[in-house]
Coordinates of C-alpha atoms in Angstrom, one line a residue:
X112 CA -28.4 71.6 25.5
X113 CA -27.7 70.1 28.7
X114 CA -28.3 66.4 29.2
X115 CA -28.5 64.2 32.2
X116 CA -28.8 60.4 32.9
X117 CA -30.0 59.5 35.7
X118 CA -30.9 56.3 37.2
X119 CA -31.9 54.4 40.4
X120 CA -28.0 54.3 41.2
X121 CA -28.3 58.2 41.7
X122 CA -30.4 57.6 44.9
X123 CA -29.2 54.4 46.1
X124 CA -26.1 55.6 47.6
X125 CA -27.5 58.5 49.3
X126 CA -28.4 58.6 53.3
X127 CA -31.2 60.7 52.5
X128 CA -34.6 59.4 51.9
X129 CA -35.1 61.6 48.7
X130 CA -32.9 62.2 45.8
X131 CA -33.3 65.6 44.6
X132 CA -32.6 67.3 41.4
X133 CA -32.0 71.2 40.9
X134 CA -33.0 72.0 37.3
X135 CA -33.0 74.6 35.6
X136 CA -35.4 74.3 32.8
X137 CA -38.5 75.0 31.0
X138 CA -38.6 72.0 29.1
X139 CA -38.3 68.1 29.8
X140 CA -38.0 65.6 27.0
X141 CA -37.8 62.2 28.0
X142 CA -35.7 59.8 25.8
X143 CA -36.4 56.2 25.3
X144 CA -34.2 54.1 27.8
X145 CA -31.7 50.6 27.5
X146 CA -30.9 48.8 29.9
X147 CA -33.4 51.0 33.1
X148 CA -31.5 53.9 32.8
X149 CA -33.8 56.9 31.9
X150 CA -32.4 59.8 30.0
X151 CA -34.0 63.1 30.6
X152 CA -32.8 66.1 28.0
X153 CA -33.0 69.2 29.1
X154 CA -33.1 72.3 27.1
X155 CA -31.9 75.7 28.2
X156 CA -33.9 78.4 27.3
X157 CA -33.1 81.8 27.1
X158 CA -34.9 82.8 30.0
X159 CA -34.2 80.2 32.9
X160 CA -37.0 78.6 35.5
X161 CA -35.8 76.8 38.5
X162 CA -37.9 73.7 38.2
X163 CA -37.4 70.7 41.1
X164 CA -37.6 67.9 40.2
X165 CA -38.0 65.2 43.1
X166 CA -38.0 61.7 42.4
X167 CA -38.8 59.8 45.1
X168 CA -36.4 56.4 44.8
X169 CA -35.7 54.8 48.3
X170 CA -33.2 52.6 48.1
X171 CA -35.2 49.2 49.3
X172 CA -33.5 46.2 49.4
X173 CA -36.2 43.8 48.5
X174 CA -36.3 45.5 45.7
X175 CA -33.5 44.0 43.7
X176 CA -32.0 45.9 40.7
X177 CA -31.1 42.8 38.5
X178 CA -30.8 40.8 35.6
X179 CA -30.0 37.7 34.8
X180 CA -27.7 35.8 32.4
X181 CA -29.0 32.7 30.7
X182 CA -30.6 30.6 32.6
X183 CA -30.8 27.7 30.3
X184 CA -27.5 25.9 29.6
X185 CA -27.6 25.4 25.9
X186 CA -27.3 21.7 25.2
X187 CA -23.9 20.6 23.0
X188 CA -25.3 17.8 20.7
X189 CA -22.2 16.1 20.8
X190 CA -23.0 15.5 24.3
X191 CA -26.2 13.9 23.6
X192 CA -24.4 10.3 22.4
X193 CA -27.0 7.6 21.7
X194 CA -25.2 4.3 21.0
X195 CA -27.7 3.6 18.2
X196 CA -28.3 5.6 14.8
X197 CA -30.4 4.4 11.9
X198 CA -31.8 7.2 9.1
X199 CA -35.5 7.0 8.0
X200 CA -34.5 6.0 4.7
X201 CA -33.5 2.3 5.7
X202 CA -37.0 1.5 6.7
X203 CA -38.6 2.1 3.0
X204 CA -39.3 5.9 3.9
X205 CA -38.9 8.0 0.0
X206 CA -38.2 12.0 0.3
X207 CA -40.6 13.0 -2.8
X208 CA -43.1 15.2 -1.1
X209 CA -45.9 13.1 -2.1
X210 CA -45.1 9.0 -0.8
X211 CA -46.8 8.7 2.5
X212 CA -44.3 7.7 4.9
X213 CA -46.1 7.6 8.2
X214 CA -45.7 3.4 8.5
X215 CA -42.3 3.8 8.0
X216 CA -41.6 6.1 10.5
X217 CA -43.6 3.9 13.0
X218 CA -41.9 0.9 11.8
X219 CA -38.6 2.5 12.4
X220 CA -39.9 4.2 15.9
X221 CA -40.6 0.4 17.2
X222 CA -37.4 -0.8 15.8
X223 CA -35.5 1.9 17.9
X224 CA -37.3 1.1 21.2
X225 CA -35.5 -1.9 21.7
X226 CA -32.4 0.2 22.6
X227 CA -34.3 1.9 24.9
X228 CA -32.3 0.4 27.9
X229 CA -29.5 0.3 26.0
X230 CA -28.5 4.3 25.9
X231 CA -31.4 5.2 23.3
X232 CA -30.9 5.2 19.8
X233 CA -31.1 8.3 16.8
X234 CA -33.5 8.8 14.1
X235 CA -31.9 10.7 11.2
X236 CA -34.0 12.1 8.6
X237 CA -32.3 13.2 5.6
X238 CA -32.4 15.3 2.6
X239 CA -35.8 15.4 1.3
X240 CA -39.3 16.3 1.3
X241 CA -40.8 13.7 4.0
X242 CA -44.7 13.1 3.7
X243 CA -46.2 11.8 6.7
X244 CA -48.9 11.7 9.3
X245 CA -49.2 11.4 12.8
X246 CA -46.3 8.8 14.7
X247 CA -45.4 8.8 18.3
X248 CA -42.1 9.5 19.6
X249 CA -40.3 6.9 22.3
X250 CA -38.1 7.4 25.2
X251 CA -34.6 7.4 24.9
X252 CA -34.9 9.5 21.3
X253 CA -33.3 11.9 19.0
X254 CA -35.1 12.4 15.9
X255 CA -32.6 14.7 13.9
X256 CA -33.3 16.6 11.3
X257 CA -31.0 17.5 8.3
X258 CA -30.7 20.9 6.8
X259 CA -32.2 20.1 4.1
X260 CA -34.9 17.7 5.3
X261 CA -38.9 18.7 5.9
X262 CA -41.1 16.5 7.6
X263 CA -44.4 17.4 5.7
X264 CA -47.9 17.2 7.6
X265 CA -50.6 15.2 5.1
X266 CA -53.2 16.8 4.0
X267 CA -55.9 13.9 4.3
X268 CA -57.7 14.5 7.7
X269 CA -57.6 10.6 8.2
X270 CA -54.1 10.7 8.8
X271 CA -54.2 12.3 12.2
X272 CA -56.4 10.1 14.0
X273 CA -58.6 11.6 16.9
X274 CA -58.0 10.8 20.6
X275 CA -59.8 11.3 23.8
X276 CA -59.8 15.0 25.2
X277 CA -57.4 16.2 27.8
X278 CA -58.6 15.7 31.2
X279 CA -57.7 19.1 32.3
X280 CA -60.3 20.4 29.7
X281 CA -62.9 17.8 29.6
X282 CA -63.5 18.3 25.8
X283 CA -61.9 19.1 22.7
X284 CA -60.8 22.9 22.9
X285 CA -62.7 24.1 19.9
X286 CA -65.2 21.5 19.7
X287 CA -66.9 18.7 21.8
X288 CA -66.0 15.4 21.7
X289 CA -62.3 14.4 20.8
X290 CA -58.7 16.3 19.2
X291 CA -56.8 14.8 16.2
X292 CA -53.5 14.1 17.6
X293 CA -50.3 16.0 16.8
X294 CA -47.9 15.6 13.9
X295 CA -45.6 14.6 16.1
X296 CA -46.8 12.8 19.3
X297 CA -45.5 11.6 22.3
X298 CA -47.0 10.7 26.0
X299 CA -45.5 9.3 29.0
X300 CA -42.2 9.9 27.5
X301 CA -37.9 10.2 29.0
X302 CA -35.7 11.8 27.7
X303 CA -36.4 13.2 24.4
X304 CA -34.9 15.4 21.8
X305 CA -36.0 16.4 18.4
X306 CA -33.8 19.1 16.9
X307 CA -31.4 19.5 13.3
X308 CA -29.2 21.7 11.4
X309 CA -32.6 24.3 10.9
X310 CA -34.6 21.8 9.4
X311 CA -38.3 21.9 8.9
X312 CA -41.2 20.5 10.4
X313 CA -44.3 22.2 7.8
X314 CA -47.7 21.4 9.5
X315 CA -49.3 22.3 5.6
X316 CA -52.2 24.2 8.3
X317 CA -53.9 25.6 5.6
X318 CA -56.5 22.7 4.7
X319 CA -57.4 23.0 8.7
X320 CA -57.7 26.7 8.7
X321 CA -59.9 26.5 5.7
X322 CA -62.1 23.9 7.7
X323 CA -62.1 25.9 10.5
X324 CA -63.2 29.1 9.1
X325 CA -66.0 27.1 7.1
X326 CA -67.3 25.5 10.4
X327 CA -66.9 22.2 8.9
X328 CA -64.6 20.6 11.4
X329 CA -65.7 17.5 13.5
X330 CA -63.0 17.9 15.8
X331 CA -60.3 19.9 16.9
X332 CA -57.4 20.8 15.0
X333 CA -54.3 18.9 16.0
X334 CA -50.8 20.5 16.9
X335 CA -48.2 19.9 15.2
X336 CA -45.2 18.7 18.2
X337 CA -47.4 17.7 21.4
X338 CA -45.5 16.5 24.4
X339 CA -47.9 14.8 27.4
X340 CA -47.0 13.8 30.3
X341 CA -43.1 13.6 30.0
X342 CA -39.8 14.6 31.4
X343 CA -36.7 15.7 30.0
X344 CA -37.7 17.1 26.6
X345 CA -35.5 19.4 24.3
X346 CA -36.5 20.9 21.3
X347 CA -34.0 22.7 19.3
X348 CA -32.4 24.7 16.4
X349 CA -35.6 23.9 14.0
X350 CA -37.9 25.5 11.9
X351 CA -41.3 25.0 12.4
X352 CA -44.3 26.0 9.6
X353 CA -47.7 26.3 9.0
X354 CA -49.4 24.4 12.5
X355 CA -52.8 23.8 12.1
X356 CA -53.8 24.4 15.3
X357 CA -50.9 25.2 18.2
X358 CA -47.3 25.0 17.2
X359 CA -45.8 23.2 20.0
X360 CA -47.8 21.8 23.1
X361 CA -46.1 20.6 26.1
X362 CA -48.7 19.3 28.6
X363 CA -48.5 17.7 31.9
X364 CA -44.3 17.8 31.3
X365 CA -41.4 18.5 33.5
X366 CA -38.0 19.5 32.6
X367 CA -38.6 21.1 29.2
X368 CA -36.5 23.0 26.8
X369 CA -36.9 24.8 23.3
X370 CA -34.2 26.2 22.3
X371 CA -33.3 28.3 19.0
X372 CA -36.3 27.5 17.4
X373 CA -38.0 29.4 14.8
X374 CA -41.7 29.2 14.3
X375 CA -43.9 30.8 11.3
X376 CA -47.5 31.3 10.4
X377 CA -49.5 33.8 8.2
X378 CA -50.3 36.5 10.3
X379 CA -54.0 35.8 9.8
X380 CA -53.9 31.9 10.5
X381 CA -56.4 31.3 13.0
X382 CA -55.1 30.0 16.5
X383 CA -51.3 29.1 15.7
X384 CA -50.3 30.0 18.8
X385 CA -46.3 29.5 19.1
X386 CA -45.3 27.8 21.9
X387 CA -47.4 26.8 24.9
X388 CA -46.7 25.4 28.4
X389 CA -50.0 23.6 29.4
X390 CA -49.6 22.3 33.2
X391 CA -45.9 22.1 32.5
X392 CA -43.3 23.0 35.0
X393 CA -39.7 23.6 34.5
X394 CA -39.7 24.8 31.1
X395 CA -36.9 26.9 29.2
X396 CA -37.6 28.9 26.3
X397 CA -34.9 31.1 24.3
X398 CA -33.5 32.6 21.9
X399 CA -36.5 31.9 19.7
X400 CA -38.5 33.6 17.0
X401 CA -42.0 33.5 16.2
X402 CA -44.3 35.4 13.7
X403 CA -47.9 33.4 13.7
X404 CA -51.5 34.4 13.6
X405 CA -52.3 33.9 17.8
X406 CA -50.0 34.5 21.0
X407 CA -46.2 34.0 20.6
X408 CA -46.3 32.1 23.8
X409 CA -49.1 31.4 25.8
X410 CA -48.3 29.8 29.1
X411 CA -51.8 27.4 30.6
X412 CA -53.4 25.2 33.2
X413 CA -56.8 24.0 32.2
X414 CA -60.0 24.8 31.3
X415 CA -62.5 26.1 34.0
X416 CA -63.9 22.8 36.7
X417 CA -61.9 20.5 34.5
X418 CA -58.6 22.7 35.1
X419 CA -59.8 23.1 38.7
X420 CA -59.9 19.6 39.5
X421 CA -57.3 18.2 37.4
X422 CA -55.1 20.7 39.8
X423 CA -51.8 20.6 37.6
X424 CA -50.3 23.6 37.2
X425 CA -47.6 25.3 35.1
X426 CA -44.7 27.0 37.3
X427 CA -41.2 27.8 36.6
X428 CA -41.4 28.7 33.1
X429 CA -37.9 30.7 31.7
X430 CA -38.3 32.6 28.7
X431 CA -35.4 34.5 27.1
X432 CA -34.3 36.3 24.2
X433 CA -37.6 36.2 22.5
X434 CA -38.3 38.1 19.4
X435 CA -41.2 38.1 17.3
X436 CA -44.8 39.6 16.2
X437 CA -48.3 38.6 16.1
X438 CA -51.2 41.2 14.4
X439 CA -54.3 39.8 16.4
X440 CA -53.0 38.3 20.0
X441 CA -49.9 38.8 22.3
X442 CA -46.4 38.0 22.3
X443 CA -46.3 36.6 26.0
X444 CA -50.0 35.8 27.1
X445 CA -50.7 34.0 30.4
X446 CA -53.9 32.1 30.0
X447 CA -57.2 32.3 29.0
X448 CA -57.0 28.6 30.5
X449 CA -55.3 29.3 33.8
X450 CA -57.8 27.0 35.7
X451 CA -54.9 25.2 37.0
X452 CA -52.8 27.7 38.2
X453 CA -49.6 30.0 36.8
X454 CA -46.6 30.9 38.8
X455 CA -43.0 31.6 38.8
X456 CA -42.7 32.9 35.2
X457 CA -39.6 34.9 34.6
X458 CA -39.0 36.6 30.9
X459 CA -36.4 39.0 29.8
X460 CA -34.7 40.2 27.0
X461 CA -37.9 40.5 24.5
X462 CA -38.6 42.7 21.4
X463 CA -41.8 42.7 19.9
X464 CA -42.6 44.6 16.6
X465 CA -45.7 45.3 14.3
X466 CA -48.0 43.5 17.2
X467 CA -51.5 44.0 18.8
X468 CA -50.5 43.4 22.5
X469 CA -47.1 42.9 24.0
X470 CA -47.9 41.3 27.6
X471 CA -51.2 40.0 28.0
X472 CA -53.3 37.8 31.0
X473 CA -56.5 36.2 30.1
X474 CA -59.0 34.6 32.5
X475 CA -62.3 34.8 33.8
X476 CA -65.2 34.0 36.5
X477 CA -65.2 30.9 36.1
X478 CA -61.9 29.9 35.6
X479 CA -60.4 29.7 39.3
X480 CA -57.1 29.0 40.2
X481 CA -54.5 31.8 40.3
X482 CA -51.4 33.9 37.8
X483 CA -49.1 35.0 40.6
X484 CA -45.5 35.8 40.7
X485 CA -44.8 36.8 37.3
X486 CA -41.7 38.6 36.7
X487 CA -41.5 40.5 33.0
X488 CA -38.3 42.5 32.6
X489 CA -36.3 43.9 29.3
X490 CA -38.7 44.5 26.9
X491 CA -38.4 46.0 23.7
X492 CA -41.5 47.6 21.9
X493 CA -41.9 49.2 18.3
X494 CA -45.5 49.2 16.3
X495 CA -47.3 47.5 18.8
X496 CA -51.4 48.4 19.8
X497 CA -51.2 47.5 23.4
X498 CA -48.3 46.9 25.3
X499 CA -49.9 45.8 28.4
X500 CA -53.4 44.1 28.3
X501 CA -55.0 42.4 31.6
X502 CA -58.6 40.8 30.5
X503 CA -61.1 39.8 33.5
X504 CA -64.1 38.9 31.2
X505 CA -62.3 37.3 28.5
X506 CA -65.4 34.4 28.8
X507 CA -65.5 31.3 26.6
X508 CA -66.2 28.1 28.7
X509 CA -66.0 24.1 27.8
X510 CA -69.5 23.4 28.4
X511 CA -72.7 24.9 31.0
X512 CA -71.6 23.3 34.2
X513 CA -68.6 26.2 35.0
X514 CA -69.1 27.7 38.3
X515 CA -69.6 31.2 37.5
X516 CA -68.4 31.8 41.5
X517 CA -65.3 30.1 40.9
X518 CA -63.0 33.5 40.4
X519 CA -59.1 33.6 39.5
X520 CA -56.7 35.0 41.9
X521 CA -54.2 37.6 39.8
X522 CA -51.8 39.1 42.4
X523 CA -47.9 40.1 42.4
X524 CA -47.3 41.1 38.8
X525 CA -44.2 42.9 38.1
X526 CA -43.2 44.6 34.8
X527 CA -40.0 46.5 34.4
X528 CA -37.9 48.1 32.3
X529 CA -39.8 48.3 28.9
X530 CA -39.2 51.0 26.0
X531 CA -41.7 51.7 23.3
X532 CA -41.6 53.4 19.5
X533 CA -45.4 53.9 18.2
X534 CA -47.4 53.0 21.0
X535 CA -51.4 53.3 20.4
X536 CA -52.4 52.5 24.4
X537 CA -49.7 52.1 27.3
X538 CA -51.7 49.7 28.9
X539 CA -55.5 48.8 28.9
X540 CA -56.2 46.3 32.2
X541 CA -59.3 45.2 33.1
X542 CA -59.8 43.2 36.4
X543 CA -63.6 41.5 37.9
X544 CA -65.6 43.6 39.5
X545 CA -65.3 42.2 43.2
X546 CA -62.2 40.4 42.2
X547 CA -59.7 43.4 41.9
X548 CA -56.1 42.2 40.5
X549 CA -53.7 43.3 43.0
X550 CA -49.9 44.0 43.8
X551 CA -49.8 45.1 40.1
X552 CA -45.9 46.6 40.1
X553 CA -44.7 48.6 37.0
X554 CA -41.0 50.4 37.0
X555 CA -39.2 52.1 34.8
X556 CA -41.3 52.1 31.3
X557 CA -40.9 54.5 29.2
X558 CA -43.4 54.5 26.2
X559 CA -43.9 56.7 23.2
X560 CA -47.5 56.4 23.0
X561 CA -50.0 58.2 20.6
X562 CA -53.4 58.1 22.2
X563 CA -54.7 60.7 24.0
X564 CA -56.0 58.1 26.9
X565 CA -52.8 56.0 27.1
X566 CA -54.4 53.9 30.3
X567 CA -57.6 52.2 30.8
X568 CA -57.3 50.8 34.3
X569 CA -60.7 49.1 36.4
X570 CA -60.7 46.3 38.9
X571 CA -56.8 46.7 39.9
X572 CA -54.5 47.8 42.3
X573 CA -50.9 48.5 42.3
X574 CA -47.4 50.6 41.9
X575 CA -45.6 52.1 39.6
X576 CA -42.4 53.8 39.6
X577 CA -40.9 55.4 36.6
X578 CA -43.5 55.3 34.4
X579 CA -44.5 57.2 31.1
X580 CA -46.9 58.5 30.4
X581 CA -47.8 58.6 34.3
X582 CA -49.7 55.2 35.3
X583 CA -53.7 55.2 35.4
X584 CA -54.9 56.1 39.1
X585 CA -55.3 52.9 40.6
X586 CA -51.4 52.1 39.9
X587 CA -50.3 55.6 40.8
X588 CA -48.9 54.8 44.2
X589 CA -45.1 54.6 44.6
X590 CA -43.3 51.5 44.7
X591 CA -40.4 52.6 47.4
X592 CA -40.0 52.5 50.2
X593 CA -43.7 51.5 51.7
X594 CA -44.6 48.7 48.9
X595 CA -41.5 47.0 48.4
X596 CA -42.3 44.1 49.8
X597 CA -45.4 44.0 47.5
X598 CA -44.0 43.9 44.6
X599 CA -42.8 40.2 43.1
X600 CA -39.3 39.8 42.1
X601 CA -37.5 35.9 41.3
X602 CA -34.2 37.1 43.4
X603 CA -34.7 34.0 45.5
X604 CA -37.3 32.4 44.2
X605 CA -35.9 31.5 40.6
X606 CA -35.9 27.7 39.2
X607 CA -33.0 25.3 39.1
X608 CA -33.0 22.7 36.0
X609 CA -30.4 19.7 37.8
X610 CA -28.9 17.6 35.1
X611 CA -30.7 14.5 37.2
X612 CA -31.8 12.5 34.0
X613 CA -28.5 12.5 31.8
X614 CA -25.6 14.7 30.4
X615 CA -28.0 16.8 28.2
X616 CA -30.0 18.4 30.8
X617 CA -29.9 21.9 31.2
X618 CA -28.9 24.0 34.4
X619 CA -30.5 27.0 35.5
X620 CA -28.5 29.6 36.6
X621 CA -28.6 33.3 37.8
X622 CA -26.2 36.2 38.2
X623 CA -28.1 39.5 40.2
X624 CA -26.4 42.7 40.5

């Protein structure tokens, strides 16, 4: 057996436009790759066949070979010092698992905004089983959980009450009409942190899936965290159960960070998405893991006209060391409600196991706006249905008056170094007729697929370099050295997260090579 490794390095270094291999073979078994380095195995027959194989890698220098390192300073707690610390238990609150304690955490919550100005002030929640309903955070917070604590969701449908829609969707997103608000609820919020030693925050879904399967709900089902329109948020090192609707929902919010989280949902709970960036720019997301019934993460903008003229979108979203499955949606999903605009999104370092789809965008006529400048690099695949899934039709509007004329712009997506175990379909992407996707760039994935039609490709256009099985026709053109400059990648154009709002904030840094 003879076995060579080669990678890009091979080719970079040469003065020569082509890199070309001699072999001597009569067999080529490909081997799934770390790191973008592609091993090929060769076996030596006893009777030899001069084979050459050229492989046509220009070295390009817009084309960076990189990765990063973390990007998201994790926060020391210690750090985070607020002057003021009462626990939850000193304003009548009782850790039985059946007391409702939602007054008390609102009478606590208003007790601890008068230290607002005064270098904000901690709620602790102990030991316990904590029964509450919906209460709104303050600036200035930590709310800190205990190891042992869980903040339980009630299970009377009175105890979320119902507030307006968001603007940016003009209605409730399964219903008309108005949302019950979030477990825990915040808006127009500075400087926030909710985290503890892995305690829990159980959403106790299941009476709102029911309803929702049943058609009986009036309105739509409440998240459990939901974030709107505030700066400076950090979510951390907690364990989050059972959401009846989304898991965590910042919207309209800069500066955001979740952080060692761990999220979990029956794999057939309806909609329990994990985490989702709605108009939100500046967001971190790492070292998390999430097994729910919906998309791991799903990164948004709004909802068709409403998303169009609201005209917020989300941009400079970090997303690192993410593990996790999902049996009926994606791990990393753009959209379906992009309306507002997606950019800038950068995610490495993610493994994805026993899933439907790995890497999904949504959107339709109808939507608008634009997903562009996505960079998705480092991906680990086993068990998984579709590993890269682009949907043009994917329909479902708010309401009749939608301009059908109103198309989305999907341009500059770049998707690198992925390996795959058990693949059904390496990619199935389906653009609008008269609205091709384009600047689609794929390099170096390597996938162990089982279907005989690994690629369904229509309405797209793009590159690919290093790709098995061999890209669908429309993505069959080489990356170097014509298209280079077609291709996205965040070498200069990734986020910086400025500790401007106190000595918690994270910074965004990046190391290429």
């Amino acid at each position: 057996m003879c076995k060579q490794r080669l990678t890009l390095a091979h080719c970079e270094n040469l003065y020569v436009p082509v890199c070309f291999c001699l072999l001597q073979v009569t067999h080529l078994k490909f081997e799934v790759p770390q790191k973008g380095k592609l091993d090929l195995i060769l076996m030596r027959p006893s009777t030899l066949v001069n084979v050459v194989l050229v492989l046509s890698l220009f070295s390009c220098s817009s084309w960076t070979v990189w990765s990063s390192s973390s990007l998201c300073k994790h926060t020391n707690m210690e750090e985070v010092r607020r002057p003021h610390s009462v626990s939850i238990t000193e304003f009548g609150a009782v850790g039985d698992g059946v007391t409702l304690n939602t007054q008390a955490f609102q009478n606590a919550l208003f007790y601890l905004n008068s230290f607002a100005d005064k270098g904000g002030a901690k709620l602790f929640v102990p030991a316990g089983r904590w029964l509450t309903g919906s209460f709104d955070l303050i600036s200035h917070l930590t709310l800190s959980l205990d190891k042992d604590a869980v903040i339980l969701g009630s299970t009377v449908f009175e105890d979320w009450p119902v507030v307006d829609p968001l603007p940016s969707y003009g209605r409730g997103r399964e219903l008309p009409g108005g949302r019950h608000r979030s477990l825990i609820y915040g808006c127009d919020l500075t400087d926030v942190v909710i985290t503890g030693n892995n305690g829990t925050i159980d959403g106790q879904g299941s009476i709102w899936w029911s309803r929702f399967r049943n058609k009986t709900l009036d309105y739509t089902r409440p998240h459990l965290v939901e974030l709107m329109n505030s700066t400076g948020v950090l979510i951390s090192n907690l364990i989050f159960l059972n959401s009846p609707f989304w898991t965590i929902h910042p919207v309209y919010c800069s500066q955001v960070a979740v952080q060692n989280v761990t999220i979990l949902a029956p794999l057939d709970s309806p909609n329990t998405d994990g985490i989702d960036p709605d108009s939100s720019d500046h967001v971190c997301i790492e070292d998390c893991y999430i097994s729910t019934g919906d998309d791991l993460i799903a990164i948004k903008s709004g909802w068709d006209e409403y998303g169009i003229a609201f005209g917020r979108p989300s941009t400079n979203i970090i997303i690192h060391r993410l593990t996790g499955k999902t049996q009926t949606s994606a791990g990393i999903a753009i959209g379906s409600e992009m309306s507002g605009g997606v950019s800038e999104v950068h995610a490495e370092d993610i493994h994805f196991y026993d899933s439907f789809s790995a890497i999904r965008i949504k959107t339709s006529p109808g939507r608008g706006g634009y997903v562009r400048n996505i960079f998705i690099s480092n991906v680990t695949l086993v068990n998984v249905d579709i590993a890269i899934r682009f949907t043009g039709l994917y329909g479902e509007h708010p309401d009749d008056d939608y301009n059908p004329n109103a198309l989305p712009v999907i341009e500059k997506i770049t998707i690198k170094n992925v390996t795959g175990e058990n693949i059904k379909h390496a990619g199935l992407i389906e653009g609008i007729e008269g609205d091709n996707f384009v600047n689609l760039c794929l390099s170096n994935i390597i996938l162990n697929v089982t279907s005989s039609y690994p690629w369904n490709c229509s309405n797209v256009e793009g590159f690919s370099e290093l790709v098995l099985p061999e890209a669908c026709e429309p993505l069959k053109k080489r990356i170097f050295p014509d298209h280079c400059s077609d291709c996205y990648d965040l070498s200069n154009r990734l986020p910086s997260l400025n500790r401007k709002r106190g000595a918690w904030f994270m910074s965004c840094r990046t190391n290429f090579r």
